[in-house]
Amino acid sequence: MALGVKSRRTPAALPAAHSLLRRGTRRYHVRIDKTSVLAPLVRLDVTLSGYATAMLALKRAYEEVDAALLRAAGLCPEGLVSYTPRLPRIEHDLRALDARLVSLWPVRPGPELKVPETEAEYLGVRYVVDGAQLGGRCIYGQLCCTFGAGVREFGTFWIPESYPQGGWPGLLKSLARVESREGLAACVRSARRTFGHMDQCLRGSEFEVV
């Protein structure tokens, strides 16, 4: 290129937010799917004890998630359904399993989750939470096969109809509007923080029910 002549090459297009999020959080997906207290829930030999252990760990996780998303509710973009707290369903299911589990609920709070400060950060958290609920349909199917109609009583957290429909398509549309480099980076960082929080809470050894 001659001196003093600027290149006319256009900057490379930034990857879509959804693609960046999938790549940036893949290791968390794998670890939670394979090693967390949720892993046994998709197996044929899942037990009520194992299920209760998972629900206790989920309670700890969603105490922080619900609080963070409700405090940041004003950042929810137009076209995306408002966040529905998960904790009421989890607590209902624990009571339905066995009232004595109330005494086993974790006293020590889970690791603190940063409250989103921007729309991009808010979408990063929603990507993790809404994606988890979508993936939870596989768990719901296995629980129905194993426990039958009882799941309607102690598995309301997993029932798709428990939450507003159309949330995931709305989230993908909102993510598609995140186009700046700063916004994309903030979205991915927020999703990683949320996955890290879930990963810590779902190790669950302290919640084993015997």
JSON list of C-alpha atoms in Angstrom, two decimals:
[
{"chain": "A", "resi": 1, "resn": "MET", "atom": "CA", "xyz": [0.00, 0.00, 0.00]},
{"chain": "A", "resi": 2, "resn": "ALA", "atom": "CA", "xyz": [1.38, 3.39, -0.98]},
{"chain": "A", "resi": 3, "resn": "LEU", "atom": "CA", "xyz": [2.38, 5.74, 1.82]},
{"chain": "A", "resi": 4, "resn": "GLY", "atom": "CA", "xyz": [-0.36, 8.18, 2.76]},
{"chain": "A", "resi": 5, "resn": "VAL", "atom": "CA", "xyz": [-3.14, 6.09, 1.17]},
{"chain": "A", "resi": 6, "resn": "LYS", "atom": "CA", "xyz": [-5.70, 4.79, 3.66]},
{"chain": "A", "resi": 7, "resn": "SER", "atom": "CA", "xyz": [-6.99, 1.27, 3.31]},
{"chain": "A", "resi": 8, "resn": "ARG", "atom": "CA", "xyz": [-10.63, 1.00, 2.15]},
{"chain": "A", "resi": 9, "resn": "ARG", "atom": "CA", "xyz": [-11.03, -2.42, 3.73]},
{"chain": "A", "resi": 10, "resn": "THR", "atom": "CA", "xyz": [-14.19, -2.44, 5.86]},
{"chain": "A", "resi": 11, "resn": "PRO", "atom": "CA", "xyz": [-13.94, -3.62, 9.47]},
{"chain": "A", "resi": 12, "resn": "ALA", "atom": "CA", "xyz": [-14.96, -7.21, 10.04]},
{"chain": "A", "resi": 13, "resn": "ALA", "atom": "CA", "xyz": [-18.52, -7.56, 11.29]},
{"chain": "A", "resi": 14, "resn": "LEU", "atom": "CA", "xyz": [-18.87, -8.42, 14.95]},
{"chain": "A", "resi": 15, "resn": "PRO", "atom": "CA", "xyz": [-20.34, -11.86, 15.73]},
{"chain": "A", "resi": 16, "resn": "ALA", "atom": "CA", "xyz": [-23.97, -11.95, 16.82]},
{"chain": "A", "resi": 17, "resn": "ALA", "atom": "CA", "xyz": [-24.53, -11.77, 20.58]},
{"chain": "A", "resi": 18, "resn": "HIS", "atom": "CA", "xyz": [-26.16, -15.19, 20.74]},
{"chain": "A", "resi": 19, "resn": "SER", "atom": "CA", "xyz": [-23.19, -16.79, 18.99]},
{"chain": "A", "resi": 20, "resn": "LEU", "atom": "CA", "xyz": [-20.73, -15.07, 21.32]},
{"chain": "A", "resi": 21, "resn": "LEU", "atom": "CA", "xyz": [-22.71, -16.13, 24.37]},
{"chain": "A", "resi": 22, "resn": "ARG", "atom": "CA", "xyz": [-22.79, -19.77, 23.31]},
{"chain": "A", "resi": 23, "resn": "ARG", "atom": "CA", "xyz": [-19.05, -19.83, 22.72]},
{"chain": "A", "resi": 24, "resn": "GLY", "atom": "CA", "xyz": [-18.22, -17.81, 25.80]},
{"chain": "A", "resi": 25, "resn": "THR", "atom": "CA", "xyz": [-20.23, -19.99, 28.20]},
{"chain": "A", "resi": 26, "resn": "ARG", "atom": "CA", "xyz": [-19.79, -23.45, 26.66]},
{"chain": "A", "resi": 27, "resn": "ARG", "atom": "CA", "xyz": [-17.53, -24.79, 29.42]},
{"chain": "A", "resi": 28, "resn": "TYR", "atom": "CA", "xyz": [-20.10, -23.84, 32.05]},
{"chain": "A", "resi": 29, "resn": "HIS", "atom": "CA", "xyz": [-22.84, -25.60, 30.08]},
{"chain": "A", "resi": 30, "resn": "VAL", "atom": "CA", "xyz": [-20.80, -28.78, 29.96]},
{"chain": "A", "resi": 31, "resn": "ARG", "atom": "CA", "xyz": [-19.76, -28.69, 33.62]},
{"chain": "A", "resi": 32, "resn": "ILE", "atom": "CA", "xyz": [-23.28, -28.10, 34.94]},
{"chain": "A", "resi": 33, "resn": "ASP", "atom": "CA", "xyz": [-24.76, -30.73, 32.61]},
{"chain": "A", "resi": 34, "resn": "LYS", "atom": "CA", "xyz": [-22.18, -33.34, 33.56]},
{"chain": "A", "resi": 35, "resn": "THR", "atom": "CA", "xyz": [-21.18, -32.72, 37.17]},
{"chain": "A", "resi": 36, "resn": "SER", "atom": "CA", "xyz": [-23.83, -30.67, 38.99]},
{"chain": "A", "resi": 37, "resn": "VAL", "atom": "CA", "xyz": [-26.66, -31.96, 41.19]},
{"chain": "A", "resi": 38, "resn": "LEU", "atom": "CA", "xyz": [-28.91, -31.57, 38.14]},
{"chain": "A", "resi": 39, "resn": "ALA", "atom": "CA", "xyz": [-27.08, -34.28, 36.20]},
{"chain": "A", "resi": 40, "resn": "PRO", "atom": "CA", "xyz": [-28.87, -37.23, 37.92]},
{"chain": "A", "resi": 41, "resn": "LEU", "atom": "CA", "xyz": [-32.28, -35.76, 37.05]},
{"chain": "A", "resi": 42, "resn": "VAL", "atom": "CA", "xyz": [-32.07, -36.95, 33.45]},
{"chain": "A", "resi": 43, "resn": "ARG", "atom": "CA", "xyz": [-31.16, -40.52, 34.40]},
{"chain": "A", "resi": 44, "resn": "LEU", "atom": "CA", "xyz": [-33.52, -43.46, 34.63]},
{"chain": "A", "resi": 45, "resn": "ASP", "atom": "CA", "xyz": [-32.44, -44.15, 38.22]},
{"chain": "A", "resi": 46, "resn": "VAL", "atom": "CA", "xyz": [-33.20, -40.67, 39.58]},
{"chain": "A", "resi": 47, "resn": "THR", "atom": "CA", "xyz": [-34.52, -40.82, 43.16]},
{"chain": "A", "resi": 48, "resn": "LEU", "atom": "CA", "xyz": [-36.68, -38.50, 45.22]},
{"chain": "A", "resi": 49, "resn": "SER", "atom": "CA", "xyz": [-33.69, -37.94, 47.48]},
{"chain": "A", "resi": 50, "resn": "GLY", "atom": "CA", "xyz": [-31.57, -36.88, 44.54]},
{"chain": "A", "resi": 51, "resn": "TYR", "atom": "CA", "xyz": [-34.35, -34.67, 43.26]},
{"chain": "A", "resi": 52, "resn": "ALA", "atom": "CA", "xyz": [-34.73, -32.98, 46.67]},
{"chain": "A", "resi": 53, "resn": "THR", "atom": "CA", "xyz": [-30.97, -32.36, 46.78]},
{"chain": "A", "resi": 54, "resn": "ALA", "atom": "CA", "xyz": [-31.14, -30.64, 43.40]},
{"chain": "A", "resi": 55, "resn": "MET", "atom": "CA", "xyz": [-34.10, -28.51, 44.41]},
{"chain": "A", "resi": 56, "resn": "LEU", "atom": "CA", "xyz": [-32.37, -27.36, 47.60]},
{"chain": "A", "resi": 57, "resn": "ALA", "atom": "CA", "xyz": [-29.34, -26.28, 45.56]},
{"chain": "A", "resi": 58, "resn": "LEU", "atom": "CA", "xyz": [-31.58, -24.51, 43.05]},
{"chain": "A", "resi": 59, "resn": "LYS", "atom": "CA", "xyz": [-33.24, -22.62, 45.88]},
{"chain": "A", "resi": 60, "resn": "ARG", "atom": "CA", "xyz": [-29.88, -21.28, 46.97]},
{"chain": "A", "resi": 61, "resn": "ALA", "atom": "CA", "xyz": [-29.01, -20.28, 43.40]},
{"chain": "A", "resi": 62, "resn": "TYR", "atom": "CA", "xyz": [-32.27, -18.52, 42.60]},
{"chain": "A", "resi": 63, "resn": "GLU", "atom": "CA", "xyz": [-32.39, -16.53, 45.82]},
{"chain": "A", "resi": 64, "resn": "GLU", "atom": "CA", "xyz": [-29.65, -14.36, 44.30]},
{"chain": "A", "resi": 65, "resn": "VAL", "atom": "CA", "xyz": [-30.83, -14.60, 40.68]},
{"chain": "A", "resi": 66, "resn": "ASP", "atom": "CA", "xyz": [-34.38, -13.51, 41.50]},
{"chain": "A", "resi": 67, "resn": "ALA", "atom": "CA", "xyz": [-33.15, -10.65, 43.67]},
{"chain": "A", "resi": 68, "resn": "ALA", "atom": "CA", "xyz": [-30.76, -9.38, 40.99]},
{"chain": "A", "resi": 69, "resn": "LEU", "atom": "CA", "xyz": [-33.28, -9.52, 38.14]},
{"chain": "A", "resi": 70, "resn": "LEU", "atom": "CA", "xyz": [-36.11, -7.98, 40.15]},
{"chain": "A", "resi": 71, "resn": "ARG", "atom": "CA", "xyz": [-33.89, -5.09, 41.24]},
{"chain": "A", "resi": 72, "resn": "ALA", "atom": "CA", "xyz": [-32.93, -4.55, 37.59]},
{"chain": "A", "resi": 73, "resn": "ALA", "atom": "CA", "xyz": [-36.47, -4.96, 36.23]},
{"chain": "A", "resi": 74, "resn": "GLY", "atom": "CA", "xyz": [-36.37, -1.49, 34.67]},
{"chain": "A", "resi": 75, "resn": "LEU", "atom": "CA", "xyz": [-33.64, -2.67, 32.29]},
{"chain": "A", "resi": 76, "resn": "CYS", "atom": "CA", "xyz": [-35.87, -5.30, 30.65]},
{"chain": "A", "resi": 77, "resn": "PRO", "atom": "CA", "xyz": [-36.11, -4.18, 26.99]},
{"chain": "A", "resi": 78, "resn": "GLU", "atom": "CA", "xyz": [-39.37, -3.68, 25.18]},
{"chain": "A", "resi": 79, "resn": "GLY", "atom": "CA", "xyz": [-40.50, -6.90, 23.51]},
{"chain": "A", "resi": 80, "resn": "LEU", "atom": "CA", "xyz": [-39.02, -9.18, 26.17]},
{"chain": "A", "resi": 81, "resn": "VAL", "atom": "CA", "xyz": [-41.44, -10.61, 28.73]},
{"chain": "A", "resi": 82, "resn": "SER", "atom": "CA", "xyz": [-40.77, -9.51, 32.29]},
{"chain": "A", "resi": 83, "resn": "TYR", "atom": "CA", "xyz": [-38.87, -11.94, 34.47]},
{"chain": "A", "resi": 84, "resn": "THR", "atom": "CA", "xyz": [-40.98, -14.34, 36.52]},
{"chain": "A", "resi": 85, "resn": "PRO", "atom": "CA", "xyz": [-39.29, -15.21, 39.84]},
{"chain": "A", "resi": 86, "resn": "ARG", "atom": "CA", "xyz": [-38.41, -18.91, 40.14]},
{"chain": "A", "resi": 87, "resn": "LEU", "atom": "CA", "xyz": [-38.11, -19.08, 43.93]},
{"chain": "A", "resi": 88, "resn": "PRO", "atom": "CA", "xyz": [-41.86, -19.41, 44.69]},
{"chain": "A", "resi": 89, "resn": "ARG", "atom": "CA", "xyz": [-42.11, -22.53, 42.50]},
{"chain": "A", "resi": 90, "resn": "ILE", "atom": "CA", "xyz": [-39.00, -24.07, 44.05]},
{"chain": "A", "resi": 91, "resn": "GLU", "atom": "CA", "xyz": [-40.27, -23.51, 47.58]},
{"chain": "A", "resi": 92, "resn": "HIS", "atom": "CA", "xyz": [-43.69, -24.90, 46.65]},
{"chain": "A", "resi": 93, "resn": "ASP", "atom": "CA", "xyz": [-42.06, -28.04, 45.27]},
{"chain": "A", "resi": 94, "resn": "LEU", "atom": "CA", "xyz": [-39.92, -28.54, 48.37]},
{"chain": "A", "resi": 95, "resn": "ARG", "atom": "CA", "xyz": [-42.99, -28.30, 50.61]},
{"chain": "A", "resi": 96, "resn": "ALA", "atom": "CA", "xyz": [-44.85, -30.74, 48.38]},
{"chain": "A", "resi": 97, "resn": "LEU", "atom": "CA", "xyz": [-41.98, -33.21, 48.60]},
{"chain": "A", "resi": 98, "resn": "ASP", "atom": "CA", "xyz": [-41.92, -33.24, 52.37]},
{"chain": "A", "resi": 99, "resn": "ALA", "atom": "CA", "xyz": [-42.62, -30.54, 54.94]},
{"chain": "A", "resi": 100, "resn": "ARG", "atom": "CA", "xyz": [-39.60, -31.67, 56.96]},
{"chain": "A", "resi": 101, "resn": "LEU", "atom": "CA", "xyz": [-37.33, -30.40, 54.19]},
{"chain": "A", "resi": 102, "resn": "VAL", "atom": "CA", "xyz": [-37.99, -26.90, 55.44]},
{"chain": "A", "resi": 103, "resn": "SER", "atom": "CA", "xyz": [-35.49, -27.58, 58.23]},
{"chain": "A", "resi": 104, "resn": "LEU", "atom": "CA", "xyz": [-32.89, -28.63, 55.64]},
{"chain": "A", "resi": 105, "resn": "TRP", "atom": "CA", "xyz": [-33.05, -25.47, 53.57]},
{"chain": "A", "resi": 106, "resn": "PRO", "atom": "CA", "xyz": [-29.64, -23.81, 53.44]},
{"chain": "A", "resi": 107, "resn": "VAL", "atom": "CA", "xyz": [-29.07, -21.17, 56.07]},
{"chain": "A", "resi": 108, "resn": "ARG", "atom": "CA", "xyz": [-25.88, -19.84, 54.54]},
{"chain": "A", "resi": 109, "resn": "PRO", "atom": "CA", "xyz": [-26.70, -17.66, 51.51]},
{"chain": "A", "resi": 110, "resn": "GLY", "atom": "CA", "xyz": [-25.23, -18.46, 48.13]},
{"chain": "A", "resi": 111, "resn": "PRO", "atom": "CA", "xyz": [-22.49, -16.38, 46.53]},
{"chain": "A", "resi": 112, "resn": "GLU", "atom": "CA", "xyz": [-23.62, -12.85, 45.77]},
{"chain": "A", "resi": 113, "resn": "LEU", "atom": "CA", "xyz": [-24.64, -12.12, 42.19]},
{"chain": "A", "resi": 114, "resn": "LYS", "atom": "CA", "xyz": [-23.97, -8.67, 40.78]},
{"chain": "A", "resi": 115, "resn": "VAL", "atom": "CA", "xyz": [-27.12, -6.70, 39.97]},
{"chain": "A", "resi": 116, "resn": "PRO", "atom": "CA", "xyz": [-27.14, -5.74, 36.25]},
{"chain": "A", "resi": 117, "resn": "GLU", "atom": "CA", "xyz": [-26.45, -2.07, 35.64]},
{"chain": "A", "resi": 118, "resn": "THR", "atom": "CA", "xyz": [-27.03, -1.95, 31.88]},
{"chain": "A", "resi": 119, "resn": "GLU", "atom": "CA", "xyz": [-29.42, -3.56, 29.44]},
{"chain": "A", "resi": 120, "resn": "ALA", "atom": "CA", "xyz": [-26.61, -5.68, 28.02]},
{"chain": "A", "resi": 121, "resn": "GLU", "atom": "CA", "xyz": [-25.76, -7.02, 31.49]},
{"chain": "A", "resi": 122, "resn": "TYR", "atom": "CA", "xyz": [-29.43, -7.72, 32.13]},
{"chain": "A", "resi": 123, "resn": "LEU", "atom": "CA", "xyz": [-29.66, -9.72, 28.90]},
{"chain": "A", "resi": 124, "resn": "GLY", "atom": "CA", "xyz": [-26.60, -11.72, 29.89]},
{"chain": "A", "resi": 125, "resn": "VAL", "atom": "CA", "xyz": [-28.34, -12.90, 33.06]},
{"chain": "A", "resi": 126, "resn": "ARG", "atom": "CA", "xyz": [-31.58, -13.60, 31.23]},
{"chain": "A", "resi": 127, "resn": "TYR", "atom": "CA", "xyz": [-29.67, -15.67, 28.65]},
{"chain": "A", "resi": 128, "resn": "VAL", "atom": "CA", "xyz": [-28.55, -18.03, 31.39]},
{"chain": "A", "resi": 129, "resn": "VAL", "atom": "CA", "xyz": [-31.86, -18.19, 33.26]},
{"chain": "A", "resi": 130, "resn": "ASP", "atom": "CA", "xyz": [-34.22, -18.38, 30.29]},
{"chain": "A", "resi": 131, "resn": "GLY", "atom": "CA", "xyz": [-31.95, -20.87, 28.56]},
{"chain": "A", "resi": 132, "resn": "ALA", "atom": "CA", "xyz": [-31.88, -23.04, 31.67]},
{"chain": "A", "resi": 133, "resn": "GLN", "atom": "CA", "xyz": [-35.67, -23.10, 31.80]},
{"chain": "A", "resi": 134, "resn": "LEU", "atom": "CA", "xyz": [-35.82, -24.07, 28.13]},
{"chain": "A", "resi": 135, "resn": "GLY", "atom": "CA", "xyz": [-33.32, -26.87, 28.69]},
{"chain": "A", "resi": 136, "resn": "GLY", "atom": "CA", "xyz": [-35.24, -27.96, 31.77]},
{"chain": "A", "resi": 137, "resn": "ARG", "atom": "CA", "xyz": [-37.89, -29.50, 29.54]},
{"chain": "A", "resi": 138, "resn": "CYS", "atom": "CA", "xyz": [-35.63, -32.54, 29.17]},
{"chain": "A", "resi": 139, "resn": "ILE", "atom": "CA", "xyz": [-35.52, -32.88, 32.96]},
{"chain": "A", "resi": 140, "resn": "TYR", "atom": "CA", "xyz": [-39.29, -32.48, 33.18]},
{"chain": "A", "resi": 141, "resn": "GLY", "atom": "CA", "xyz": [-39.79, -35.28, 30.66]},
{"chain": "A", "resi": 142, "resn": "GLN", "atom": "CA", "xyz": [-37.56, -37.65, 32.62]},
{"chain": "A", "resi": 143, "resn": "LEU", "atom": "CA", "xyz": [-39.21, -36.76, 35.92]},
{"chain": "A", "resi": 144, "resn": "CYS", "atom": "CA", "xyz": [-42.62, -37.53, 34.39]},
{"chain": "A", "resi": 145, "resn": "CYS", "atom": "CA", "xyz": [-41.37, -40.90, 33.18]},
{"chain": "A", "resi": 146, "resn": "THR", "atom": "CA", "xyz": [-39.95, -41.75, 36.61]},
{"chain": "A", "resi": 147, "resn": "PHE", "atom": "CA", "xyz": [-42.48, -40.27, 39.04]},
{"chain": "A", "resi": 148, "resn": "GLY", "atom": "CA", "xyz": [-45.63, -40.03, 36.94]},
{"chain": "A", "resi": 149, "resn": "ALA", "atom": "CA", "xyz": [-48.45, -37.69, 37.93]},
{"chain": "A", "resi": 150, "resn": "GLY", "atom": "CA", "xyz": [-46.70, -36.76, 41.18]},
{"chain": "A", "resi": 151, "resn": "VAL", "atom": "CA", "xyz": [-44.52, -34.35, 39.21]},
{"chain": "A", "resi": 152, "resn": "ARG", "atom": "CA", "xyz": [-47.53, -32.06, 38.84]},
{"chain": "A", "resi": 153, "resn": "GLU", "atom": "CA", "xyz": [-47.39, -31.62, 42.62]},
{"chain": "A", "resi": 154, "resn": "PHE", "atom": "CA", "xyz": [-43.67, -31.41, 43.40]},
{"chain": "A", "resi": 155, "resn": "GLY", "atom": "CA", "xyz": [-42.23, -30.48, 40.01]},
{"chain": "A", "resi": 156, "resn": "THR", "atom": "CA", "xyz": [-43.99, -27.22, 39.15]},
{"chain": "A", "resi": 157, "resn": "PHE", "atom": "CA", "xyz": [-40.62, -25.50, 38.71]},
{"chain": "A", "resi": 158, "resn": "TRP", "atom": "CA", "xyz": [-40.02, -27.64, 35.61]},
{"chain": "A", "resi": 159, "resn": "ILE", "atom": "CA", "xyz": [-43.47, -27.41, 34.00]},
{"chain": "A", "resi": 160, "resn": "PRO", "atom": "CA", "xyz": [-43.17, -25.20, 30.88]},
{"chain": "A", "resi": 161, "resn": "GLU", "atom": "CA", "xyz": [-46.61, -23.70, 31.45]},
{"chain": "A", "resi": 162, "resn": "SER", "atom": "CA", "xyz": [-45.46, -22.32, 34.80]},
{"chain": "A", "resi": 163, "resn": "TYR", "atom": "CA", "xyz": [-43.88, -19.38, 33.02]},
{"chain": "A", "resi": 164, "resn": "PRO", "atom": "CA", "xyz": [-44.94, -16.97, 30.23]},
{"chain": "A", "resi": 165, "resn": "GLN", "atom": "CA", "xyz": [-44.51, -18.49, 26.79]},
{"chain": "A", "resi": 166, "resn": "GLY", "atom": "CA", "xyz": [-42.44, -16.87, 24.04]},
{"chain": "A", "resi": 167, "resn": "GLY", "atom": "CA", "xyz": [-39.67, -15.71, 26.36]},
{"chain": "A", "resi": 168, "resn": "TRP", "atom": "CA", "xyz": [-36.82, -17.33, 24.45]},
{"chain": "A", "resi": 169, "resn": "PRO", "atom": "CA", "xyz": [-37.71, -15.93, 20.99]},
{"chain": "A", "resi": 170, "resn": "GLY", "atom": "CA", "xyz": [-38.12, -12.51, 22.60]},
{"chain": "A", "resi": 171, "resn": "LEU", "atom": "CA", "xyz": [-34.72, -12.85, 24.24]},
{"chain": "A", "resi": 172, "resn": "LEU", "atom": "CA", "xyz": [-33.06, -13.74, 20.93]},
{"chain": "A", "resi": 173, "resn": "LYS", "atom": "CA", "xyz": [-34.60, -10.65, 19.31]},
{"chain": "A", "resi": 174, "resn": "SER", "atom": "CA", "xyz": [-33.35, -8.48, 22.16]},
{"chain": "A", "resi": 175, "resn": "LEU", "atom": "CA", "xyz": [-29.87, -9.98, 21.89]},
{"chain": "A", "resi": 176, "resn": "ALA", "atom": "CA", "xyz": [-29.82, -9.29, 18.14]},
{"chain": "A", "resi": 177, "resn": "ARG", "atom": "CA", "xyz": [-30.07, -5.58, 18.95]},
{"chain": "A", "resi": 178, "resn": "VAL", "atom": "CA", "xyz": [-26.86, -5.65, 21.00]},
{"chain": "A", "resi": 179, "resn": "GLU", "atom": "CA", "xyz": [-24.38, -4.55, 18.35]},
{"chain": "A", "resi": 180, "resn": "SER", "atom": "CA", "xyz": [-21.64, -2.47, 19.96]},
{"chain": "A", "resi": 181, "resn": "ARG", "atom": "CA", "xyz": [-18.38, -4.05, 20.99]},
{"chain": "A", "resi": 182, "resn": "GLU", "atom": "CA", "xyz": [-18.83, -2.76, 24.54]},
{"chain": "A", "resi": 183, "resn": "GLY", "atom": "CA", "xyz": [-22.38, -4.09, 24.77]},
{"chain": "A", "resi": 184, "resn": "LEU", "atom": "CA", "xyz": [-21.40, -7.53, 23.48]},
{"chain": "A", "resi": 185, "resn": "ALA", "atom": "CA", "xyz": [-18.52, -7.77, 25.95]},
{"chain": "A", "resi": 186, "resn": "ALA", "atom": "CA", "xyz": [-20.74, -6.71, 28.86]},
{"chain": "A", "resi": 187, "resn": "CYS", "atom": "CA", "xyz": [-23.38, -9.25, 27.87]},
{"chain": "A", "resi": 188, "resn": "VAL", "atom": "CA", "xyz": [-20.88, -12.12, 27.78]},
{"chain": "A", "resi": 189, "resn": "ARG", "atom": "CA", "xyz": [-19.24, -11.09, 31.08]},
{"chain": "A", "resi": 190, "resn": "SER", "atom": "CA", "xyz": [-22.64, -10.96, 32.76]},
{"chain": "A", "resi": 191, "resn": "ALA", "atom": "CA", "xyz": [-23.60, -14.39, 31.44]},
{"chain": "A", "resi": 192, "resn": "ARG", "atom": "CA", "xyz": [-20.30, -15.85, 32.65]},
{"chain": "A", "resi": 193, "resn": "ARG", "atom": "CA", "xyz": [-20.81, -14.35, 36.11]},
{"chain": "A", "resi": 194, "resn": "THR", "atom": "CA", "xyz": [-24.29, -15.84, 36.27]},
{"chain": "A", "resi": 195, "resn": "PHE", "atom": "CA", "xyz": [-23.11, -19.25, 35.09]},
{"chain": "A", "resi": 196, "resn": "GLY", "atom": "CA", "xyz": [-20.31, -19.12, 37.65]},
{"chain": "A", "resi": 197, "resn": "HIS", "atom": "CA", "xyz": [-22.84, -18.38, 40.38]},
{"chain": "A", "resi": 198, "resn": "MET", "atom": "CA", "xyz": [-25.06, -21.27, 39.27]},
{"chain": "A", "resi": 199, "resn": "ASP", "atom": "CA", "xyz": [-22.07, -23.60, 39.06]},
{"chain": "A", "resi": 200, "resn": "GLN", "atom": "CA", "xyz": [-21.04, -22.82, 42.64]},
{"chain": "A", "resi": 201, "resn": "CYS", "atom": "CA", "xyz": [-24.55, -23.30, 43.98]},
{"chain": "A", "resi": 202, "resn": "LEU", "atom": "CA", "xyz": [-25.28, -26.50, 42.07]},
{"chain": "A", "resi": 203, "resn": "ARG", "atom": "CA", "xyz": [-22.33, -28.44, 43.39]},
{"chain": "A", "resi": 204, "resn": "GLY", "atom": "CA", "xyz": [-24.76, -29.21, 46.18]},
{"chain": "A", "resi": 205, "resn": "SER", "atom": "CA", "xyz": [-22.78, -31.57, 48.42]},
{"chain": "A", "resi": 206, "resn": "GLU", "atom": "CA", "xyz": [-23.88, -29.67, 51.53]},
{"chain": "A", "resi": 207, "resn": "PHE", "atom": "CA", "xyz": [-27.54, -30.23, 50.66]},
{"chain": "A", "resi": 208, "resn": "GLU", "atom": "CA", "xyz": [-27.62, -34.00, 50.36]},
{"chain": "A", "resi": 209, "resn": "VAL", "atom": "CA", "xyz": [-30.86, -35.45, 51.67]},
{"chain": "A", "resi": 210, "resn": "VAL", "atom": "CA", "xyz": [-30.64, -38.93, 53.19]}
]
